[in-house]
């Protein structure tokens, strides 16, 4: 069976799979018409992530009967009053319109269009799920006559997940990013699955990404202690020390960063500045930008930004460990082999009575596979590189 | 592919009676046969393990020299599957099994792993190892938890299987268990042929006229009477020799005749040496 055999092209490209059934194919019983969705549900069920639910399908009634079209418009008519039990669609007689029993009135001319909806994410073929990796590893690497004759699947899962974490940090491409409009509080909480940032930028009016740099000009204290007027610390009734709002953060929020960039306020350009025109020596290049600054506030688990960024659209690109949800637990096919080698090495290294030369062999194989994966993922494309290198001939660059 | 219970019984009787060493009744034969069948089935697992160890050491060939495959075929007839419906706590009742091979769900697409109960707390407490719908786990228990307020669950003693995460499986409800079953006890069904105690093996479906078929089984037919039918040994035919020898060995123990016991034991030992 090929890897694409479980998903139709229609479902992949449109996110929908249409199925039409004549009304006469439905089974009438009580107040309900029933129809088996087993065939339709197959693309959903083959992975057994879950059963088919009402939200997975859209049901529409279609008819060419002129009388019905005139009497009970509109057609096609979408139905809402249906349930799904064990992949059987149950449509209520009355549905939403009390004077019209859709299916019974439609008779033999009626057609029920059933659309299977799926979140339309294309490009999933690039990835292999962690479940597939673990199962394939158990088949390919574990068994009689193999180096790993016996291992608990939970051990394999553990090493696979650890491998996924490690690969997320330095092999996989960063694909996670959040777009947030910065509020006057100048603070954005870290994403739920945040491990480390790779780049933080704001989006200008043209949609161009402007990189925001971290600054060491200020700090976000992890503790800001409350003090009396005589500077004594304040405690609660249980003897725990009380904290207060950070003065450092408060002052930084009010600070106008234009004061440390080239973008000087013309009102302060006086004779003093005129005298040194063109002689601005000793400037720190890291501060000679007007994109703003951010700091990481470990106390609140958030990013704090300089005041000039208030109201701007901020994009946080970050690294996660790929273990947030089951759907995330997947690896790019370029790194599949590296993950197998990673699991094998870690299991062999922890197993007793395995010769050291075998452990070392797998260690080297793991490193080689990892290097290979990094190279593949770095997309060293000759044409793209040539285009970039052409820029080298320019005299002035920014 | 089974071993005829009549064939084995006759062979045992022939060897026992060769020098007028006594007679073994059908009931006694059935009990010993059942015992030996279980013994041989269990031995197959150990034999298989030894054969695999030898194979790993390069001491096994292909084709007719593939001993692990041969031993596997001895166990395979006992392989069977059953669908288990779990309750709302994701606990299910197990069938009478000899050895569980696999537990799976979702039309066998999701393998459920058995875990050591001593590791259960660690598995559950670590985010990297905690069971999920993709990687579920199971453990076995001897008894179902008893709800003292519910008379229906008072003092039941079951072999039960518990699947985790139970939130997921309380919804999924059905799992498939692949296992090695406990062999059926052999029955040498027979009918009286004369009034002086003569009996004859009876094979096939008991009819209403065969109401004198023995032994009686606790299975009611449509007429409400109890009838017996012959049940063969379920072992692989290659184990017939071991089966006869095993029954003879036990017979020797019962009749306390060393002249039966010793040759049977010697024969068995030689066979084991030959195979290993």
XYZ file of C-alpha atoms in Angstrom:
674
model
C 0.000 0.000 0.000
C 1.380 3.340 -0.999
C 1.624 6.170 1.455
C -1.063 8.152 -0.332
C -3.562 5.354 -0.636
C -5.536 6.388 2.400
C -6.318 9.909 1.316
C -8.077 10.919 -1.860
C -6.786 13.841 -3.905
C -10.154 15.574 -3.539
C -9.936 15.511 0.236
C -6.354 16.779 0.131
C -6.782 19.710 -2.233
C -10.272 20.865 -1.303
C -10.539 19.653 2.254
C -13.886 18.148 1.306
C -15.047 14.807 0.095
C -18.429 14.798 -1.566
C -20.837 11.973 -1.524
C -24.342 12.004 -2.974
C -27.038 9.611 -1.951
C -30.565 9.375 -3.288
C -33.211 9.864 -0.678
C -34.503 6.394 -1.487
C -31.206 4.940 -0.248
C -31.991 6.150 3.248
C -33.686 3.843 5.695
C -36.791 5.255 7.318
C -37.525 4.373 10.924
C -39.382 6.204 13.658
C -38.705 9.914 13.330
C -35.380 9.352 11.643
C -33.843 8.504 8.331
C -30.555 6.662 8.590
C -27.692 6.191 6.184
C -24.355 4.419 6.707
C -21.284 6.593 6.305
C -18.755 3.808 6.636
C -17.243 4.278 3.183
C -17.196 8.017 3.487
C -15.680 7.895 6.938
C -12.794 5.684 5.900
C -10.259 8.459 5.253
C -11.014 9.761 8.735
C -10.997 6.431 10.448
C -8.006 4.695 8.972
C -5.768 6.467 11.452
C -8.270 6.001 14.201
C -7.638 9.352 15.720
C -11.294 9.589 16.590
C -14.772 8.723 15.419
C -16.699 10.720 12.873
C -18.712 13.510 14.476
C -21.433 15.896 13.388
C -18.944 18.710 12.884
C -17.012 16.622 10.353
C -19.739 16.674 7.722
C -22.097 19.055 5.975
C -25.440 17.708 4.754
C -27.343 19.455 1.974
C -30.623 18.599 0.293
C -30.870 19.015 -3.457
C -33.909 18.630 -5.690
C -34.935 19.458 -9.212
C -38.660 19.268 -8.436
C -40.179 22.530 -9.666
C -43.068 22.457 -7.203
C -40.819 22.026 -4.210
C -38.419 24.630 -5.515
C -41.267 27.080 -5.747
C -42.977 26.150 -2.479
C -40.066 25.570 -0.136
C -37.081 27.588 -1.321
C -34.187 27.759 -1.008
C -32.543 24.718 -2.497
C -29.953 23.388 -2.021
C -30.950 23.440 1.632
C -28.422 22.719 4.385
C -29.586 20.455 7.207
C -28.588 20.882 10.805
C -30.810 18.501 12.714
C -28.873 15.283 12.329
C -26.710 13.020 14.463
C -24.029 10.444 13.795
C -23.891 7.221 15.751
C -21.331 4.555 14.895
C -20.808 6.139 11.468
C -24.513 6.086 10.709
C -26.072 9.392 9.723
C -29.453 9.998 11.325
C -31.591 12.775 9.851
C -34.665 13.886 11.720
C -37.948 13.952 9.771
C -38.893 17.472 10.673
C -35.467 19.102 10.638
C -35.462 22.866 11.079
C -38.620 23.582 9.105
C -41.734 22.350 10.851
C -43.971 22.380 7.768
C -41.590 20.513 5.583
C -40.355 16.978 6.109
C -37.456 17.316 3.755
C -36.592 13.762 2.962
C -40.108 12.430 2.765
C -41.291 15.331 0.632
C -38.353 15.058 -1.723
C -39.159 11.465 -2.552
C -37.249 9.730 -5.314
C -36.140 12.978 -6.947
C -34.225 14.146 -3.936
C -30.513 13.864 -3.445
C -28.628 14.262 -0.192
C -25.183 15.708 -0.632
C -22.848 14.741 2.191
C -19.551 16.579 2.391
C -16.791 15.297 4.569
C -14.919 18.288 5.875
C -11.371 18.193 7.050
C -9.033 20.912 8.122
C -7.383 21.770 4.851
C -3.704 21.578 5.618
C -1.686 20.697 2.583
C 1.902 19.597 2.638
C 1.485 17.015 5.371
C 3.179 14.384 3.243
C 6.533 15.879 4.209
C 6.160 14.581 7.711
C 6.121 11.226 9.457
C 4.250 10.992 12.713
C 5.954 9.920 15.901
C 3.534 6.993 16.162
C 4.699 5.753 12.756
C 8.331 6.184 13.770
C 7.834 4.192 16.959
C 5.876 1.416 15.261
C 8.326 1.180 12.382
C 11.221 1.098 14.820
C 9.613 -1.771 16.725
C 9.296 -3.657 13.436
C 12.644 -2.813 11.885
C 15.042 -2.639 14.804
C 13.605 -4.847 17.525
C 13.242 -8.582 17.424
C 14.923 -11.951 17.388
C 18.245 -11.944 15.615
C 18.569 -8.166 15.817
C 20.854 -6.076 17.978
C 17.916 -5.008 20.105
C 16.173 -8.297 20.754
C 13.718 -6.976 23.271
C 12.772 -3.510 24.446
C 9.685 -2.028 26.063
C 7.732 0.153 23.682
C 7.493 2.797 26.390
C 11.320 3.022 26.301
C 11.210 3.575 22.560
C 8.529 6.233 22.984
C 10.603 7.980 25.623
C 13.722 8.084 23.443
C 11.676 9.076 20.396
C 10.170 12.000 22.278
C 13.512 13.030 23.671
C 14.943 12.841 20.180
C 12.122 14.971 18.885
C 12.892 17.566 21.535
C 16.580 17.626 20.710
C 15.962 17.780 16.977
C 13.499 20.627 17.494
C 16.220 22.725 19.063
C 18.912 22.412 16.445
C 17.798 20.424 13.408
C 14.236 21.282 12.487
C 13.329 24.525 10.852
C 11.536 26.978 13.082
C 7.991 26.908 11.893
C 6.253 28.357 14.912
C 5.385 32.011 15.036
C 2.754 34.163 16.708
C 1.409 37.481 15.463
C 0.173 39.766 18.231
C -0.753 43.446 18.374
C 1.145 45.004 21.242
C -1.084 46.505 23.903
C -0.212 49.624 25.929
C 1.018 47.303 28.684
C 3.978 46.667 26.326
C 3.967 43.024 27.301
C 3.167 39.799 25.418
C 2.981 36.477 27.231
C 5.251 33.736 25.958
C 3.467 31.262 23.662
C 2.106 28.216 25.460
C 4.685 25.854 23.964
C 7.533 28.358 23.968
C 11.032 27.070 24.600
C 13.210 29.791 23.113
C 12.832 32.619 20.618
C 14.680 32.753 17.337
C 13.556 36.155 16.162
C 11.170 38.865 17.295
C 10.071 41.513 14.854
C 7.372 44.031 14.187
C 5.498 44.330 10.939
C 5.539 47.792 9.384
C 2.748 49.334 7.335
C 4.042 47.607 4.203
C 4.039 44.181 5.790
C 7.815 44.149 5.996
C 9.367 42.438 8.963
C 11.550 44.706 11.115
C 13.738 42.844 13.569
C 13.519 43.864 17.196
C 16.670 43.301 19.209
C 16.998 42.344 22.838
C 18.551 44.940 25.047
C 20.711 44.881 28.115
C 19.962 48.518 28.847
C 17.363 47.489 31.354
C 16.354 44.444 33.324
C 13.185 42.717 34.496
C 13.841 41.894 38.130
C 12.630 38.457 39.136
C 11.603 39.914 42.474
C 10.490 43.423 43.235
C 10.179 43.746 46.976
C 7.671 45.980 48.687
C 9.250 48.393 51.145
C 8.142 50.774 53.849
C 9.056 54.398 53.765
C 11.991 53.566 56.012
C 13.086 50.966 53.405
C 12.141 48.006 55.605
C 10.683 45.007 53.786
C 6.978 44.338 54.194
C 5.702 40.913 55.257
C 2.245 39.409 55.342
C 0.675 37.773 58.412
C 2.339 34.439 57.530
C 5.761 36.021 57.393
C 6.036 35.863 53.624
C 7.718 38.805 51.985
C 5.480 40.989 49.831
C 6.294 42.160 46.349
C 5.342 45.315 44.494
C 5.319 46.572 40.914
C 8.784 46.876 39.510
C 10.079 50.428 39.409
C 12.648 49.439 36.800
C 9.955 48.247 34.432
C 7.812 51.266 35.132
C 10.651 53.656 34.231
C 11.638 51.657 31.124
C 8.057 51.787 29.895
C 8.187 55.572 30.052
C 11.570 55.810 28.399
C 11.684 57.264 24.902
C 14.100 55.088 22.950
C 14.658 57.829 20.442
C 17.100 59.203 22.966
C 19.522 56.376 22.270
C 19.135 56.111 18.535
C 20.022 58.321 15.629
C 16.451 59.423 15.372
C 16.938 62.506 17.503
C 14.174 64.842 18.483
C 14.768 68.006 16.466
C 13.725 70.127 19.403
C 16.811 69.072 21.328
C 19.171 69.670 18.427
C 20.669 72.879 19.677
C 23.910 74.654 19.169
C 25.772 71.986 21.057
C 24.801 69.391 18.507
C 25.448 71.758 15.669
C 29.004 72.102 16.815
C 29.561 68.367 16.562
C 27.656 67.839 13.367
C 29.012 64.797 11.525
C 31.149 63.888 14.494
C 29.014 61.399 16.404
C 31.832 59.210 17.616
C 31.616 56.410 20.140
C 28.169 55.189 19.214
C 27.295 51.561 19.949
C 26.155 49.920 16.698
C 23.716 47.692 18.557
C 21.782 50.782 19.620
C 21.845 52.466 16.217
C 18.542 51.136 15.030
C 15.006 52.406 15.354
C 13.115 49.098 15.493
C 12.763 49.108 19.266
C 13.892 46.745 21.986
C 12.589 43.867 23.979
C 13.490 42.089 27.172
C 12.437 38.741 28.538
C 10.554 38.993 31.770
C 11.196 35.720 33.581
C 9.040 36.783 36.496
C 5.860 37.000 34.452
C 6.847 34.677 31.591
C 6.448 37.368 28.979
C 8.244 39.599 26.532
C 8.430 43.268 27.433
C 8.867 45.819 24.689
C 10.062 49.394 24.535
C 7.426 52.105 24.433
C 7.960 53.004 20.757
C 6.442 49.635 19.783
C 3.083 50.209 21.448
C 0.250 49.311 19.079
C 2.573 47.657 16.574
C 2.026 44.157 15.220
C 4.654 41.930 16.757
C 5.685 38.552 15.354
C 7.409 36.134 17.672
C 9.273 33.318 15.951
C 10.183 30.658 18.402
C 11.341 27.134 18.968
C 9.112 24.586 20.618
C 9.956 21.010 21.527
C 7.353 19.524 19.138
C 5.647 17.724 21.996
C 2.804 20.148 22.610
C 0.074 18.096 20.983
C -0.169 14.686 19.341
C -0.566 16.371 15.947
C 2.714 18.187 16.459
C 4.640 15.018 17.149
C 6.012 14.504 13.696
C 9.358 14.742 11.984
C 10.320 15.878 8.529
C 11.120 12.924 6.308
C 14.636 14.282 5.874
C 15.232 13.608 9.554
C 13.445 10.267 9.840
C 16.597 8.192 9.572
C 18.359 10.380 12.110
C 15.578 9.772 14.606
C 15.754 5.995 14.111
C 19.481 6.147 14.732
C 18.960 8.362 17.751
C 16.530 5.901 19.321
C 18.715 2.894 18.493
C 21.825 4.509 19.934
C 20.138 5.551 23.154
C 18.581 2.134 23.695
C 21.832 0.310 22.979
C 23.770 2.691 25.203
C 21.431 1.976 28.120
C 21.298 -1.787 27.571
C 23.635 -4.115 29.348
C 25.808 -6.715 27.630
C 26.082 -4.652 24.475
C 29.646 -4.431 23.233
C 31.070 -0.947 23.418
C 32.102 -1.017 19.764
C 28.446 -1.482 18.791
C 27.412 1.450 20.969
C 30.147 3.564 19.388
C 29.109 2.467 15.918
C 25.581 3.654 16.540
C 26.818 6.871 18.103
C 28.734 7.636 14.932
C 25.830 6.606 12.736
C 23.553 8.880 14.715
C 25.899 11.840 14.264
C 26.287 11.129 10.555
C 22.522 10.853 10.067
C 21.976 14.024 12.052
C 24.523 15.909 9.950
C 22.881 14.612 6.826
C 19.468 15.751 8.060
C 20.768 19.248 8.835
C 22.281 19.525 5.378
C 19.087 18.380 3.721
C 16.954 20.781 5.736
C 19.273 23.730 5.130
C 18.123 23.718 1.476
C 21.400 24.523 -0.196
C 19.931 25.445 -3.529
C 22.447 26.397 -6.220
C 20.237 28.951 -7.952
C 19.273 30.685 -4.718
C 22.864 30.786 -3.536
C 23.996 32.207 -6.856
C 21.429 34.946 -6.604
C 22.587 35.842 -3.103
C 26.237 35.802 -4.096
C 25.530 38.263 -6.891
C 24.866 40.799 -4.166
C 28.476 40.502 -3.108
C 29.525 42.673 -6.028
C 27.588 45.648 -4.713
C 29.754 48.380 -3.262
C 27.311 49.682 -0.669
C 25.110 47.441 1.372
C 22.958 47.980 4.347
C -4.902 -30.199 12.458
C -5.126 -31.897 15.708
C -4.174 -35.198 17.269
C -6.922 -37.766 17.402
C -7.876 -38.533 20.968
C -8.788 -42.065 19.963
C -5.442 -42.652 18.303
C -3.534 -41.485 21.379
C -5.706 -43.506 23.753
C -5.201 -46.662 21.729
C -1.469 -46.170 21.569
C -1.286 -45.626 25.303
C -3.413 -48.701 25.952
C -1.338 -50.759 23.541
C 1.903 -49.885 25.291
C 0.408 -50.309 28.739
C -1.210 -53.637 27.896
C 1.663 -55.071 25.945
C 2.759 -57.086 28.921
C -0.524 -57.007 30.802
C 0.540 -54.021 32.904
C -2.943 -52.853 33.573
C -5.681 -50.761 32.059
C -6.279 -47.026 31.967
C -9.910 -45.964 31.969
C -11.193 -43.189 29.670
C -11.744 -40.775 32.529
C -8.231 -41.259 33.819
C -6.858 -40.930 30.284
C -8.694 -37.667 29.744
C -7.365 -36.161 32.946
C -3.797 -37.198 32.217
C -4.142 -36.153 28.587
C -5.272 -32.705 29.619
C -2.345 -32.409 32.005
C 0.222 -33.476 29.421
C -1.268 -31.244 26.740
C -0.830 -28.204 28.986
C 2.655 -29.346 29.893
C 3.665 -29.683 26.251
C 2.180 -26.349 25.302
C 4.153 -24.668 28.049
C 7.308 -26.520 27.004
C 6.918 -25.146 23.495
C 7.483 -21.617 24.790
C 10.740 -22.630 26.463
C 11.808 -24.642 23.433
C 11.114 -21.661 21.234
C 13.185 -19.401 23.435
C 16.107 -21.852 23.365
C 15.810 -22.227 19.601
C 15.835 -18.455 19.143
C 18.913 -18.162 21.338
C 20.625 -20.766 19.176
C 19.482 -19.006 16.049
C 20.960 -15.751 17.296
C 24.223 -17.620 17.780
C 24.064 -18.728 14.154
C 23.245 -22.369 14.917
C 20.069 -22.554 12.849
C 19.637 -23.144 9.172
C 16.926 -22.432 6.694
C 14.180 -24.647 5.357
C 13.890 -27.933 7.265
C 16.630 -26.781 9.630
C 14.567 -23.811 10.720
C 13.692 -25.144 14.155
C 12.242 -21.893 15.587
C 9.713 -21.893 12.766
C 8.823 -25.480 13.500
C 8.250 -24.723 17.177
C 6.283 -21.617 16.265
C 3.952 -23.811 14.246
C 3.352 -25.906 17.351
C 2.112 -22.855 19.236
C 0.196 -21.235 16.392
C -2.854 -23.556 16.545
C -3.633 -22.087 19.956
C -3.565 -18.518 18.675
C -6.911 -16.766 18.786
C -8.396 -13.268 19.055
C -11.281 -11.798 20.944
C -12.966 -8.400 21.023
C -13.391 -7.039 24.524
C -15.829 -4.308 25.416
C -14.538 -2.033 28.120
C -16.676 -0.496 30.809
C -16.796 3.208 31.603
C -13.644 2.858 33.696
C -11.886 1.299 30.678
C -11.715 -2.059 32.407
C -12.525 -5.256 30.540
C -12.896 -8.908 31.488
C -10.334 -11.246 30.014
C -11.079 -14.583 28.376
C -9.480 -17.742 29.687
C -6.023 -17.250 28.215
C -2.665 -18.929 28.396
C -0.502 -16.101 27.129
C -1.406 -12.648 25.836
C 0.443 -11.721 22.670
C -0.981 -8.359 21.691
C -3.621 -5.927 22.760
C -4.750 -3.346 20.244
C -7.575 -1.006 19.426
C -8.921 0.870 16.421
C -9.013 -2.118 14.093
C -5.518 -3.131 15.229
C -4.062 0.206 14.157
C -3.111 1.218 17.678
C -0.967 -1.147 19.677
C -1.536 -1.097 23.417
C 1.553 -1.816 25.439
C 1.676 -3.902 28.559
C 3.534 -2.194 31.373
C 5.021 -3.376 34.605
C 2.801 -2.330 37.461
C 5.917 -1.339 39.392
C 6.611 1.246 36.697
C 3.058 2.456 36.381
C 3.351 5.451 38.698
C 6.533 6.649 37.016
C 4.966 6.289 33.593
C 1.898 8.216 34.611
C 3.762 11.002 36.343
C 6.223 11.848 33.571
C 4.933 13.931 30.647
C 7.372 12.154 28.322
C 6.067 8.691 29.127
C 2.466 9.230 30.148
C 0.061 7.146 28.054
C -1.911 8.893 25.349
C -4.495 7.940 22.776
C -1.615 7.326 20.357
C 0.448 5.319 22.831
C -1.949 3.654 25.254
C -0.905 1.124 27.867
C -2.572 -1.703 29.766
C -2.078 -3.764 32.859
C -3.736 -6.888 34.168
C -5.444 -7.385 37.487
C -6.741 -10.422 39.221
C -9.925 -8.881 40.468
C -12.329 -6.203 39.434
C -12.683 -3.363 41.854
C -15.699 -3.983 44.004
C -18.312 -1.354 44.622
C -19.704 -2.203 48.047
C -22.844 -0.232 47.350
C -23.663 -2.195 44.249
C -24.784 -5.741 44.931
C -24.126 -6.686 41.307
C -20.408 -6.195 41.743
C -20.045 -7.790 45.152
C -17.177 -10.238 45.383
C -16.651 -10.920 41.717
C -13.272 -12.458 40.960
C -12.250 -11.816 37.381
C -9.139 -11.523 35.395
C -9.379 -7.976 34.204
C -7.506 -5.701 31.837
C -7.280 -1.960 32.434
C -6.420 0.424 29.613
C -4.919 3.865 30.114
C -5.612 6.681 29.363
C -9.025 5.689 30.592
C -10.683 8.921 29.436
C -9.986 7.925 25.842
C -10.880 4.269 26.214
C -14.037 4.848 28.136
C -15.242 6.285 24.831
C -13.570 3.847 22.450
C -14.890 0.905 24.401
C -13.575 -1.946 22.278
C -10.166 -3.573 22.128
C -8.809 -6.665 20.421
C -6.782 -9.207 22.350
C -4.583 -11.693 20.493
C -3.702 -14.520 22.782
C -2.758 -18.143 23.168
C -5.799 -19.879 24.503
C -6.003 -22.623 27.068
C -6.391 -25.905 25.165
C -9.697 -27.705 25.414
C -9.602 -30.837 27.540
C -9.590 -33.988 25.409
C -12.702 -36.167 25.569
C -12.725 -39.764 24.533
C -16.477 -40.063 23.983
C -17.688 -43.623 24.007
C -20.773 -45.782 23.996
C -21.516 -49.120 25.558
C -21.287 -51.968 23.085
C -22.398 -54.769 25.370
C -23.647 -55.385 28.849
C -20.337 -56.713 30.100
C -18.680 -53.288 30.162
C -17.384 -53.159 26.601
C -17.140 -49.634 25.178
C -16.374 -48.208 21.787
C -15.095 -44.773 20.703
C -17.891 -42.521 19.466
C -17.017 -39.763 17.031
C -19.270 -37.209 15.476
C -22.338 -35.369 16.578
C -24.255 -37.149 19.300
C -27.792 -37.882 18.207
C -30.825 -38.338 20.378
C -30.323 -42.105 20.140
C -26.841 -41.703 21.464
C -28.088 -40.684 24.865
C -25.842 -43.278 26.353
C -22.725 -41.541 25.076
C -20.181 -41.008 27.838
C -18.920 -38.948 29.479
C -21.845 -36.632 29.983
C -21.138 -32.993 29.292
C -22.731 -30.093 31.035
C -24.018 -28.756 27.747
C -27.726 -28.837 27.199
C -28.875 -29.604 23.697
C -32.250 -28.668 22.253
C -33.900 -31.589 24.021
C -32.496 -30.651 27.376
C -30.447 -33.818 27.751
C -26.730 -33.966 28.242
C -24.554 -35.554 25.672
C -20.864 -35.828 25.042
C -18.862 -35.458 21.917
C -15.253 -36.379 21.266
C -12.671 -33.624 21.632
C -9.267 -34.194 20.060
C -5.962 -32.956 21.400
C -5.247 -29.554 19.907
C -1.499 -30.009 19.801
C 0.483 -30.051 16.567
C 0.785 -33.587 15.114
C 4.564 -33.456 15.582
C 3.945 -33.605 19.321
C 2.022 -36.851 19.309
C 5.057 -38.858 20.387
C 5.663 -36.471 23.285
C 2.010 -36.658 24.180
C 1.935 -40.469 24.335
C 5.188 -40.538 26.274
C 3.915 -37.907 28.672
C 0.723 -39.816 29.389
C 2.710 -42.993 29.868
C 4.993 -41.215 32.285
C 2.041 -40.108 34.384
C 0.503 -43.562 34.033
C 3.701 -45.013 35.377
C 3.484 -42.722 38.337
C -0.070 -43.798 39.005
C 0.442 -47.515 38.698
C 3.815 -47.213 40.444
C 5.457 -49.455 37.944
C 9.082 -48.418 37.390
C 9.276 -50.577 34.306
C 6.817 -48.189 32.620
C 8.087 -44.997 34.188
C 11.792 -45.437 33.498
C 11.630 -46.193 29.752
C 9.170 -43.316 29.253
C 11.453 -40.930 31.119
C 14.503 -42.183 29.236
C 12.753 -41.770 25.926
C 11.711 -38.236 26.842
C 15.232 -37.308 27.968
C 16.734 -38.650 24.774
C 14.286 -36.683 22.721
C 15.079 -33.470 24.582
C 18.813 -34.080 24.111
C 18.288 -34.717 20.431
C 16.346 -31.540 19.951
C 18.866 -29.414 21.773
